[in-house]
PDB file of C-alpha atoms in Angstrom:
ATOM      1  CA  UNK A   1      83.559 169.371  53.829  1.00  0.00           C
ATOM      2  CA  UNK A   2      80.165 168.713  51.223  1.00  0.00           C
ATOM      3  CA  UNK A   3      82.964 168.883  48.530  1.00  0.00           C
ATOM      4  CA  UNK A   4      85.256 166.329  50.181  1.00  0.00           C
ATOM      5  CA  UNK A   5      82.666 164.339  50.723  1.00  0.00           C
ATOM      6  CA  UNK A   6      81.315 164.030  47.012  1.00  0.00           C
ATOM      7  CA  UNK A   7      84.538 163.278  45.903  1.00  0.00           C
ATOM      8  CA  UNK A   8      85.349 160.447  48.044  1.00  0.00           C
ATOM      9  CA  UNK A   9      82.016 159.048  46.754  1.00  0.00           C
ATOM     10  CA  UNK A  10      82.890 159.756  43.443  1.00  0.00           C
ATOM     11  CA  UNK A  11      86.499 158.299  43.866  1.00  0.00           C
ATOM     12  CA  UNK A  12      85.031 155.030  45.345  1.00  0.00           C
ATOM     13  CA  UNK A  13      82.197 154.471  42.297  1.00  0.00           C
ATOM     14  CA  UNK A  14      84.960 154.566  39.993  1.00  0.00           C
ATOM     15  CA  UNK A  15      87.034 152.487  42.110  1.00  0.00           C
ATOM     16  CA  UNK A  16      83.416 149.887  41.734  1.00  0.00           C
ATOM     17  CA  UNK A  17      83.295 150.109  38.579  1.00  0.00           C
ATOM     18  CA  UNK A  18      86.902 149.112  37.370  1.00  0.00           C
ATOM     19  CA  UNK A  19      86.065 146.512  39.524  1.00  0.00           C
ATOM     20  CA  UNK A  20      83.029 145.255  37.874  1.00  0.00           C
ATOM     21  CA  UNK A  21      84.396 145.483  34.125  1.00  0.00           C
ATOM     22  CA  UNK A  22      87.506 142.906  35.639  1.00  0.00           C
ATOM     23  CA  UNK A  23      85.160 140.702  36.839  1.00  0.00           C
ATOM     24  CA  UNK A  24      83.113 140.887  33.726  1.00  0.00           C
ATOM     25  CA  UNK A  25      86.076 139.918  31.304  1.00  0.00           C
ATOM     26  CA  UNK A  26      85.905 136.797  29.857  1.00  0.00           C
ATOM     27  CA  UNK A  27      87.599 133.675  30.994  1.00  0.00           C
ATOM     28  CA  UNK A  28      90.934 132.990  29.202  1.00  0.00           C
ATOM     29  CA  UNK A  29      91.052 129.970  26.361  1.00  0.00           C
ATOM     30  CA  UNK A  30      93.527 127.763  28.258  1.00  0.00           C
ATOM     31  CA  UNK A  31      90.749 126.793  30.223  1.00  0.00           C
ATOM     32  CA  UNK A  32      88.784 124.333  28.055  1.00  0.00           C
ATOM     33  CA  UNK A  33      88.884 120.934  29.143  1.00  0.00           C
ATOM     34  CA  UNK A  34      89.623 117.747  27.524  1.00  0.00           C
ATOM     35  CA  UNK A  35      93.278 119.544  25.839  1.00  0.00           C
ATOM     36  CA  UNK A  36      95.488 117.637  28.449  1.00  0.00           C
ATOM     37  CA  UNK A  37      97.267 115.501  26.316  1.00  0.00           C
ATOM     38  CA  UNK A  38      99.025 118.406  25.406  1.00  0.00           C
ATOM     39  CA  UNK A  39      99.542 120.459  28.685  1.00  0.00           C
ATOM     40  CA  UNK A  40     102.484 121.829  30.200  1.00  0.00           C
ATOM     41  CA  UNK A  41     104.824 121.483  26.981  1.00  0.00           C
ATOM     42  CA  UNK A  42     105.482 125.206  26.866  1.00  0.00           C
ATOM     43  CA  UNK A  43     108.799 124.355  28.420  1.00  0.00           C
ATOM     44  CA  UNK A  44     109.615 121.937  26.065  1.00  0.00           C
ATOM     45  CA  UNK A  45     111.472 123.166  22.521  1.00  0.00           C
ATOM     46  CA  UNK A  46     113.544 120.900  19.793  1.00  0.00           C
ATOM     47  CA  UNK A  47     117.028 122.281  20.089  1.00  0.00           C
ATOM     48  CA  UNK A  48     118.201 120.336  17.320  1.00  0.00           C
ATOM     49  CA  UNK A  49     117.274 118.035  14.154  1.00  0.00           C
ATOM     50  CA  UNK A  50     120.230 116.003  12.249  1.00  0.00           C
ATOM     51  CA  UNK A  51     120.354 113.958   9.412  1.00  0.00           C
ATOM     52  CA  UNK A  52     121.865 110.977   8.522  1.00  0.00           C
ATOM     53  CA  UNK A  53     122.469 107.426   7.758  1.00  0.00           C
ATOM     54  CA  UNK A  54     122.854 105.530  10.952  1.00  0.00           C
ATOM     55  CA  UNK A  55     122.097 106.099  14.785  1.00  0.00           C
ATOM     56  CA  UNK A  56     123.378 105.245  18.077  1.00  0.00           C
ATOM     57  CA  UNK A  57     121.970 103.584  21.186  1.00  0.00           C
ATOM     58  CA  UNK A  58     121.681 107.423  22.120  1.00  0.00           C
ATOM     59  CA  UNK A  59     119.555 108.188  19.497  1.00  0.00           C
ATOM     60  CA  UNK A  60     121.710 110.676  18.164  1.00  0.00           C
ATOM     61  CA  UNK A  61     123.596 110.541  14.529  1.00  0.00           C
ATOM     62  CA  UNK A  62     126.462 108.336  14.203  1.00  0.00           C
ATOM     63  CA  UNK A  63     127.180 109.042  10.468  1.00  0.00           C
ATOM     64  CA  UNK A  64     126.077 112.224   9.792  1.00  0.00           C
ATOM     65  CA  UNK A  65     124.746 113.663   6.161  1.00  0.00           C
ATOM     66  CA  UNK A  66     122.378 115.765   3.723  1.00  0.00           C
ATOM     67  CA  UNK A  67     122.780 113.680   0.747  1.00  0.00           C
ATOM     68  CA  UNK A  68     122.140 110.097   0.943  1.00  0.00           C
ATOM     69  CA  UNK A  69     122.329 107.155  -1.256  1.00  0.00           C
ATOM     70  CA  UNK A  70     118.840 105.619  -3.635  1.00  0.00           C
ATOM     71  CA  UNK A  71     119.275 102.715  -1.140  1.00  0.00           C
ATOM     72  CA  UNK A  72     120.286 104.447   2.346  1.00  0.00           C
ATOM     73  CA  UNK A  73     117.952 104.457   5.274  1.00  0.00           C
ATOM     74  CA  UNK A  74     117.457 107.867   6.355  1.00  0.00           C
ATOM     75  CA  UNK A  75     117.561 109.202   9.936  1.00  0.00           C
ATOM     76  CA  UNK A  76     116.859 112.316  11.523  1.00  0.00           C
ATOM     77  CA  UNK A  77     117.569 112.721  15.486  1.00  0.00           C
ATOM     78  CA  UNK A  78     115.488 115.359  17.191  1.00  0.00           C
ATOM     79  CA  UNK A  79     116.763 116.751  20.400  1.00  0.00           C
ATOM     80  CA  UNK A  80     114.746 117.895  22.737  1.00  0.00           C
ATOM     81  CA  UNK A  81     114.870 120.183  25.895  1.00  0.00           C
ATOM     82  CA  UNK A  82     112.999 120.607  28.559  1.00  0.00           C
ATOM     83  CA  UNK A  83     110.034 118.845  30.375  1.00  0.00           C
ATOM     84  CA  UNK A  84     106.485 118.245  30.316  1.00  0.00           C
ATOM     85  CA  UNK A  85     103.738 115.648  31.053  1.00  0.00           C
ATOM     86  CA  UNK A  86     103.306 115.021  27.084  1.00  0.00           C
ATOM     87  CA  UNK A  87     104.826 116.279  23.980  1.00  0.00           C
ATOM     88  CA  UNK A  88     104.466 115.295  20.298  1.00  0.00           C
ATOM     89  CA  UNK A  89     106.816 115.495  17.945  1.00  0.00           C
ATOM     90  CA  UNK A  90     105.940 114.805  14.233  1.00  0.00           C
ATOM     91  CA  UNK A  91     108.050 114.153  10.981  1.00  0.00           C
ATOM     92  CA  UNK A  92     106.752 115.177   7.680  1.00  0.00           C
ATOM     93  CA  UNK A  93     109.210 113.975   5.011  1.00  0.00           C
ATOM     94  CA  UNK A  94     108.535 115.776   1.585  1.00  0.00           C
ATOM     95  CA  UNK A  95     109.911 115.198  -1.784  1.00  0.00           C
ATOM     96  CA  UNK A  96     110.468 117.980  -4.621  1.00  0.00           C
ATOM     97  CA  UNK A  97     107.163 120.256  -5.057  1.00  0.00           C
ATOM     98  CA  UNK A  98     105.857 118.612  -1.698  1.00  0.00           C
ATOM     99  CA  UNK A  99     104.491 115.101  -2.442  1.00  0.00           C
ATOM    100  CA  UNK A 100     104.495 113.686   1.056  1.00  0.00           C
ATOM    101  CA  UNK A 101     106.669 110.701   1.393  1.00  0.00           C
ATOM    102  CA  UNK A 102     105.389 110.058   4.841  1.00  0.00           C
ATOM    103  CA  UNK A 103     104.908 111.155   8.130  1.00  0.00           C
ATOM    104  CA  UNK A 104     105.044 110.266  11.421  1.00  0.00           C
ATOM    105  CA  UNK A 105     104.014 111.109  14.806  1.00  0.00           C
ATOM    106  CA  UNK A 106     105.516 109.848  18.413  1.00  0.00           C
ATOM    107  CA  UNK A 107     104.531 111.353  21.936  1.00  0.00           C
ATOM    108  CA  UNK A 108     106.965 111.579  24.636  1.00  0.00           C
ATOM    109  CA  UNK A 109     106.886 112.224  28.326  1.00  0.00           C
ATOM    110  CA  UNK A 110     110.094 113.990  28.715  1.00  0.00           C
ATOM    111  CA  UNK A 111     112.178 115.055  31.344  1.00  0.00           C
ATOM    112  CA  UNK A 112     115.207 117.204  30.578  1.00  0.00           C
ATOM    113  CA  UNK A 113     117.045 116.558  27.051  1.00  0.00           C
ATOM    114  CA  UNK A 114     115.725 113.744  25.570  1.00  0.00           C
ATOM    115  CA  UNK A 115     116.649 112.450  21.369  1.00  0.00           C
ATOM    116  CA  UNK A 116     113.590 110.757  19.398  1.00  0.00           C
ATOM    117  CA  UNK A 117     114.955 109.350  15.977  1.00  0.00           C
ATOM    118  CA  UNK A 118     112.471 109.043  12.855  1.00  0.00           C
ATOM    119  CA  UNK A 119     113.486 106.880  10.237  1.00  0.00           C
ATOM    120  CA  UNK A 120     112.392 106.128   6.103  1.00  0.00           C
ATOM    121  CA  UNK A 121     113.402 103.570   4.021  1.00  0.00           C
ATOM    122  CA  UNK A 122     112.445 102.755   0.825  1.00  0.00           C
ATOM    123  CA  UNK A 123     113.094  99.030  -0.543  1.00  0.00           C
ATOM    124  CA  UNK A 124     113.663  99.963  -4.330  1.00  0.00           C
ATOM    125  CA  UNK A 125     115.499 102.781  -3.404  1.00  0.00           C
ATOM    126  CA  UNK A 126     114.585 106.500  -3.509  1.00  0.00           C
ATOM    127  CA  UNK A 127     113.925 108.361  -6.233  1.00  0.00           C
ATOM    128  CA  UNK A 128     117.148 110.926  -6.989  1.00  0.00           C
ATOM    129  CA  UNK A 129     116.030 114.340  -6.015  1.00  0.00           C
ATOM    130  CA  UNK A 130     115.599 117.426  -3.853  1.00  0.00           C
ATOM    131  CA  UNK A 131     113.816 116.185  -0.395  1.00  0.00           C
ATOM    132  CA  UNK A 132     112.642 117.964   2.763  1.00  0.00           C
ATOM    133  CA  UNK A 133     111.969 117.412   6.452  1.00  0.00           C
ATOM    134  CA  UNK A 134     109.727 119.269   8.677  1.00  0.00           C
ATOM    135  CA  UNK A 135     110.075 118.714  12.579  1.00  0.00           C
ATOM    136  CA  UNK A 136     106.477 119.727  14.449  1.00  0.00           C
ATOM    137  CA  UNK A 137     106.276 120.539  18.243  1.00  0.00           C
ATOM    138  CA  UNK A 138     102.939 120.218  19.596  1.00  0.00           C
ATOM    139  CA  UNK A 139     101.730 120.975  15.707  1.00  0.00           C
ATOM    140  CA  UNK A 140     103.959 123.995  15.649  1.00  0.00           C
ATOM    141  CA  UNK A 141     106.484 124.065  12.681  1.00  0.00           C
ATOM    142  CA  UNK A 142     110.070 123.921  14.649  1.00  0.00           C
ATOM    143  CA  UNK A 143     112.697 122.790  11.932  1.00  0.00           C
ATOM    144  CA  UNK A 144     113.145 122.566   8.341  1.00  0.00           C
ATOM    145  CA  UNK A 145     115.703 120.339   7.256  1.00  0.00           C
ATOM    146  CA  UNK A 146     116.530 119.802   3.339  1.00  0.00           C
ATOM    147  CA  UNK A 147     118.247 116.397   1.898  1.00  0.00           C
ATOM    148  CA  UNK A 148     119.356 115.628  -1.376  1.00  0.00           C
ATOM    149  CA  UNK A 149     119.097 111.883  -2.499  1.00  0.00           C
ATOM    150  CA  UNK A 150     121.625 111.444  -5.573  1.00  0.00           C
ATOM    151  CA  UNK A 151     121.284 108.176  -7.956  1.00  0.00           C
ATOM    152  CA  UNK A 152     124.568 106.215  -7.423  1.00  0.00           C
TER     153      UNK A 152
ATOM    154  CA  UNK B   1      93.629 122.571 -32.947  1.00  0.00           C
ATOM    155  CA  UNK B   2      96.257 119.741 -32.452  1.00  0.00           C
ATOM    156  CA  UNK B   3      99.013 122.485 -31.896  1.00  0.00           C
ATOM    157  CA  UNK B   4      97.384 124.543 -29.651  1.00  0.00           C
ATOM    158  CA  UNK B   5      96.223 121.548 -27.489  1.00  0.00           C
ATOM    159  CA  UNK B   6     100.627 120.608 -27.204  1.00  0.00           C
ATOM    160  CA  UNK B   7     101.439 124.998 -26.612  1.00  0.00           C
ATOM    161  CA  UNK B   8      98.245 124.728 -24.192  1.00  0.00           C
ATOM    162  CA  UNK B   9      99.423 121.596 -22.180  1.00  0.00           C
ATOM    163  CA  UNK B  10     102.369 122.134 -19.395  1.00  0.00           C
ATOM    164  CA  UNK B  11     104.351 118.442 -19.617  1.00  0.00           C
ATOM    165  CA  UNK B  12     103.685 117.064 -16.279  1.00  0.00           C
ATOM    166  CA  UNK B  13     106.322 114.907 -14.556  1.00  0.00           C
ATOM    167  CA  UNK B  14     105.359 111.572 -13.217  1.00  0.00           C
ATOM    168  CA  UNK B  15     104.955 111.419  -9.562  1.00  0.00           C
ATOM    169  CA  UNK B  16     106.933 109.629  -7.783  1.00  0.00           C
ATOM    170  CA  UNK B  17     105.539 106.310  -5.872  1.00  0.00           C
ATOM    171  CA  UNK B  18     105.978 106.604  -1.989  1.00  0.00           C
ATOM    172  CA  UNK B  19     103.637 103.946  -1.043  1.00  0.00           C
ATOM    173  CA  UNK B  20     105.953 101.039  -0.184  1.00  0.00           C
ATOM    174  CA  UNK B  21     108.063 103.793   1.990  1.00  0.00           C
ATOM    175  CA  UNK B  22     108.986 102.248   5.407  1.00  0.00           C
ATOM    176  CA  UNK B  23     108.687 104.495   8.607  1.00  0.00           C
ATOM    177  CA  UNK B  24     109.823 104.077  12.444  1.00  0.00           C
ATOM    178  CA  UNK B  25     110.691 105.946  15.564  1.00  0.00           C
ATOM    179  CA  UNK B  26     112.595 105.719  19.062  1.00  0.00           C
ATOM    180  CA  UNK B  27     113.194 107.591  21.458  1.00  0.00           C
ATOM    181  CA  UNK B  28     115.457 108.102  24.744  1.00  0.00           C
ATOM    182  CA  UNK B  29     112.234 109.780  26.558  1.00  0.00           C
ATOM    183  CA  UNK B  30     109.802 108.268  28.310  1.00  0.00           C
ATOM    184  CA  UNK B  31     106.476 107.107  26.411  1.00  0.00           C
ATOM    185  CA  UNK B  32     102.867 107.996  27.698  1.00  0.00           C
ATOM    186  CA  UNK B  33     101.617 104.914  29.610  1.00  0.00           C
ATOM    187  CA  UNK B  34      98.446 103.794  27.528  1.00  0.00           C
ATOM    188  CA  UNK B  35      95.829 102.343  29.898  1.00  0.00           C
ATOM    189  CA  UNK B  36      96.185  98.243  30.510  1.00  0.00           C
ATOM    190  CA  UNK B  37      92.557  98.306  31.468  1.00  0.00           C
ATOM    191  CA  UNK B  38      89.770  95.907  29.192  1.00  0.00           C
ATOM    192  CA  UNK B  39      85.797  96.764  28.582  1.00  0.00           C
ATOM    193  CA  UNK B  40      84.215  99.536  28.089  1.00  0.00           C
ATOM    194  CA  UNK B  41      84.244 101.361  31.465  1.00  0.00           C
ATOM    195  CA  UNK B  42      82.050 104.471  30.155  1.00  0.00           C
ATOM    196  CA  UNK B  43      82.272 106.666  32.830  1.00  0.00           C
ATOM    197  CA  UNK B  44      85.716 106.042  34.684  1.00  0.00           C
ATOM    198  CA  UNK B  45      87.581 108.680  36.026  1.00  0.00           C
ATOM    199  CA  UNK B  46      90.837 108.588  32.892  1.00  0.00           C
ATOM    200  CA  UNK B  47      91.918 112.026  31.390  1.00  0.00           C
ATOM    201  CA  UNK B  48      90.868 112.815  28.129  1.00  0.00           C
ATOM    202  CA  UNK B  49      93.791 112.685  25.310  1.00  0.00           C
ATOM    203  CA  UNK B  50      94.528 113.983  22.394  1.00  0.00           C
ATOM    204  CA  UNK B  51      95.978 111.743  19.538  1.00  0.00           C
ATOM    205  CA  UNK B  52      97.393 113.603  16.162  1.00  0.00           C
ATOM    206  CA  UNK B  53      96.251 110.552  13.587  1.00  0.00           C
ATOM    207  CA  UNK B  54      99.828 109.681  11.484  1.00  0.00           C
ATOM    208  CA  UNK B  55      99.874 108.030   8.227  1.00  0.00           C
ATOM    209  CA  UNK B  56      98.822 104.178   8.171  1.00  0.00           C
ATOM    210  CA  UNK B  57      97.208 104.953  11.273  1.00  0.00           C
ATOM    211  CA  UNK B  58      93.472 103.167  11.689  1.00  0.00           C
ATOM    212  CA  UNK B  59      90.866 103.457  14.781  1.00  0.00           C
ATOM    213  CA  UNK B  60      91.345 100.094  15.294  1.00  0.00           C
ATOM    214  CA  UNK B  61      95.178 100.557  16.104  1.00  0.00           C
ATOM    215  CA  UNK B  62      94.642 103.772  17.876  1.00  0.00           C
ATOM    216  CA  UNK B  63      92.296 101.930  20.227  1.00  0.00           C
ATOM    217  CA  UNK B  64      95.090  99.324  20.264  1.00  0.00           C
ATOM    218  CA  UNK B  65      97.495 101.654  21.599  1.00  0.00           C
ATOM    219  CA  UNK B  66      95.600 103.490  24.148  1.00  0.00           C
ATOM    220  CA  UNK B  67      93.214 100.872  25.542  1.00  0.00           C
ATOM    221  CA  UNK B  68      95.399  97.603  25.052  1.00  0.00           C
ATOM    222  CA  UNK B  69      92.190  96.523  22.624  1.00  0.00           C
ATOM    223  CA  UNK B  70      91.818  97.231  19.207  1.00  0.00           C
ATOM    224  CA  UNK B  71      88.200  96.323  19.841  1.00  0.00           C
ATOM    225  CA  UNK B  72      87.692  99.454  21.540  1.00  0.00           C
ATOM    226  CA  UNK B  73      87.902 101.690  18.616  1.00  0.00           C
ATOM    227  CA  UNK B  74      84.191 102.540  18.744  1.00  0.00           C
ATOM    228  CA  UNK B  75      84.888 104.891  21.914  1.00  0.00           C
ATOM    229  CA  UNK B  76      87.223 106.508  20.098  1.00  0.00           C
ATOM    230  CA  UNK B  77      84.632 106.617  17.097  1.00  0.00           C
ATOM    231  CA  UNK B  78      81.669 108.114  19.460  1.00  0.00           C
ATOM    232  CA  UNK B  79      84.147 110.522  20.721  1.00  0.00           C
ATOM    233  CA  UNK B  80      84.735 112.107  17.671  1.00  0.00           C
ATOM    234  CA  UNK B  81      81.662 111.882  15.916  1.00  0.00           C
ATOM    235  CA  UNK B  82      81.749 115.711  14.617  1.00  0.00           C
ATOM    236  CA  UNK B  83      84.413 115.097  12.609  1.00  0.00           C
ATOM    237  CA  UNK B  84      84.799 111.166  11.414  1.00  0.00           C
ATOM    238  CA  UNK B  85      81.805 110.035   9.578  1.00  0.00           C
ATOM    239  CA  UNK B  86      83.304 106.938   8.030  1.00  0.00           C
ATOM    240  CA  UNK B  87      85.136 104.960  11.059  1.00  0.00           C
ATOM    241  CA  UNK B  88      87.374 103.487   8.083  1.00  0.00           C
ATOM    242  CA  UNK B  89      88.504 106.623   7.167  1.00  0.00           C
ATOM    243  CA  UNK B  90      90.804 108.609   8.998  1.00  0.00           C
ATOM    244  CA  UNK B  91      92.972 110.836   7.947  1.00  0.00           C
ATOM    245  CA  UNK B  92      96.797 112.087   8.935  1.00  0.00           C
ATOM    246  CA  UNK B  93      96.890 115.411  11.115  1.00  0.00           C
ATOM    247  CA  UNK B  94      93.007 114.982  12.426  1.00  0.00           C
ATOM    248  CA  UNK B  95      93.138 115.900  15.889  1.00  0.00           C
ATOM    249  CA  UNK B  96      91.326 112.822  17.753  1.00  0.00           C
ATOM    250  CA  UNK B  97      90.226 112.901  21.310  1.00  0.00           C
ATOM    251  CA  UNK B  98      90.697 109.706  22.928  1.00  0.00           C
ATOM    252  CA  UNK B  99      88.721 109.508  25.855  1.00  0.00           C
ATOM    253  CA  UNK B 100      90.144 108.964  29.493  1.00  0.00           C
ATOM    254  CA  UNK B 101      89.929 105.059  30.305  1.00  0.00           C
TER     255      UNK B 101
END
């Protein structure tokens, strides 16, 4: 009986204590305020990134290519699935050993599959070479696209 | 001396000039509201944002596109005064919190 006793006392301090060190664990990270520009995007992912020389009203690539013209306007379309209070998407065009030609940034609210479009021009035309596209999500590296701009 | 200065010396190629490269972007999404409200209102109950600062960008534009005021760029300025000393100098990928309006 004694014996039965103790070890229902012991079962129930170790019971207390696993219950103590859960309680004691910190709080996770996702909880710091002022990120909510950012929140609920985890459903969001870019399903696709195309290059070329024009778009449509859809956003999407009406004349579709990886080498373009000194003079061309270059497009990419970035589809996107999913949905989420705010997303940002970000281009970072690159030439050769990684010069940055420019980059730009555009938030979206979207709600199922959505295309954003960046665009580059250059008025005195590109210089012929090896070029390179990076597609962000939320500052995550999703998509590397590579372009070839060949003197005419 | 003049040799070894030529062996020594890796021939560099000219970089290329990006700087009159024109940029834009669309899209078939929606677009965060920015706030239509004027004057400081320190203290109202907006959400905090967070802007990713893009090339060309400026405070003053920023402010422009979140507040409807390019004027306002100083909140965006006090906000972030651990990382922009210079308000004219910004640069692309700083993580900027705009504060709720």
């Amino acid at each position: 009986m004694m014996l039965h006793q103790s070890r229902k006392v012991s079962l129930s301090l170790c019971l207390a204590s696993i219950l103590l060190m859960a309680a004691c664990q910190e709080k996770p990270a996702d909880s710091t305020p002022g990120t909510t520009g950012t929140a609920g995007t985890a459903a969001v992912r870019v399903s696709d990134v195309t290059l070329g020389r024009a778009i449509g009203t859809d956003k999407s690539i009406s004349d579709r290519t990886e080498t373009f013209r000194p003079s061309d306007t270059i497009y990419a379309s970035v589809a996107t699935d999913g949905s989420a209070q705010s997303a940002t998407l970000r281009a970072v065009w690159t030439f050769e050993d990684g010069q940055v030609v420019d980059q730009a940034t555009h938030t979206i609210v979207p709600t199922s599959r959505e295309r954003t479009e960046f665009h580059i021009s250059k008025p005195d035309g590109w210089p012929a070479g090896k070029y390179k596209l990076e597609v962000f999500l939320n500052d995550r590296s999703v998509e590397t696209k590579n372009f070839e701009v060949r003197a005419q | 001396m003049g040799i070894f200065d030529k062996v020594g010396k890796k021939e560099e190629k000219p970089r290329a000039d990006f700087s009159n490269v024109k940029s834009g972007s669309s899209t078939t999404a929606a677009e965060p509201r920015p706030s239509t409200e004027s004057g400081p209102t320190a203290g109202t109950t907006g959400r905090d944002q967070t802007y990713v600062v893009a090339a060309g960008d400026s405070l003053s534009k920023i402010a422009k596109r979140y507040y409807g005021d390019a004027n306002q760029w100083r909140r965006i300025h006090e906000a972030n005064r651990d990382q922009i000393e210079n308000p004219d100098l910004i640069h692309p990928g700083q993580q900027l919190k705009i504060p709720g309006a």
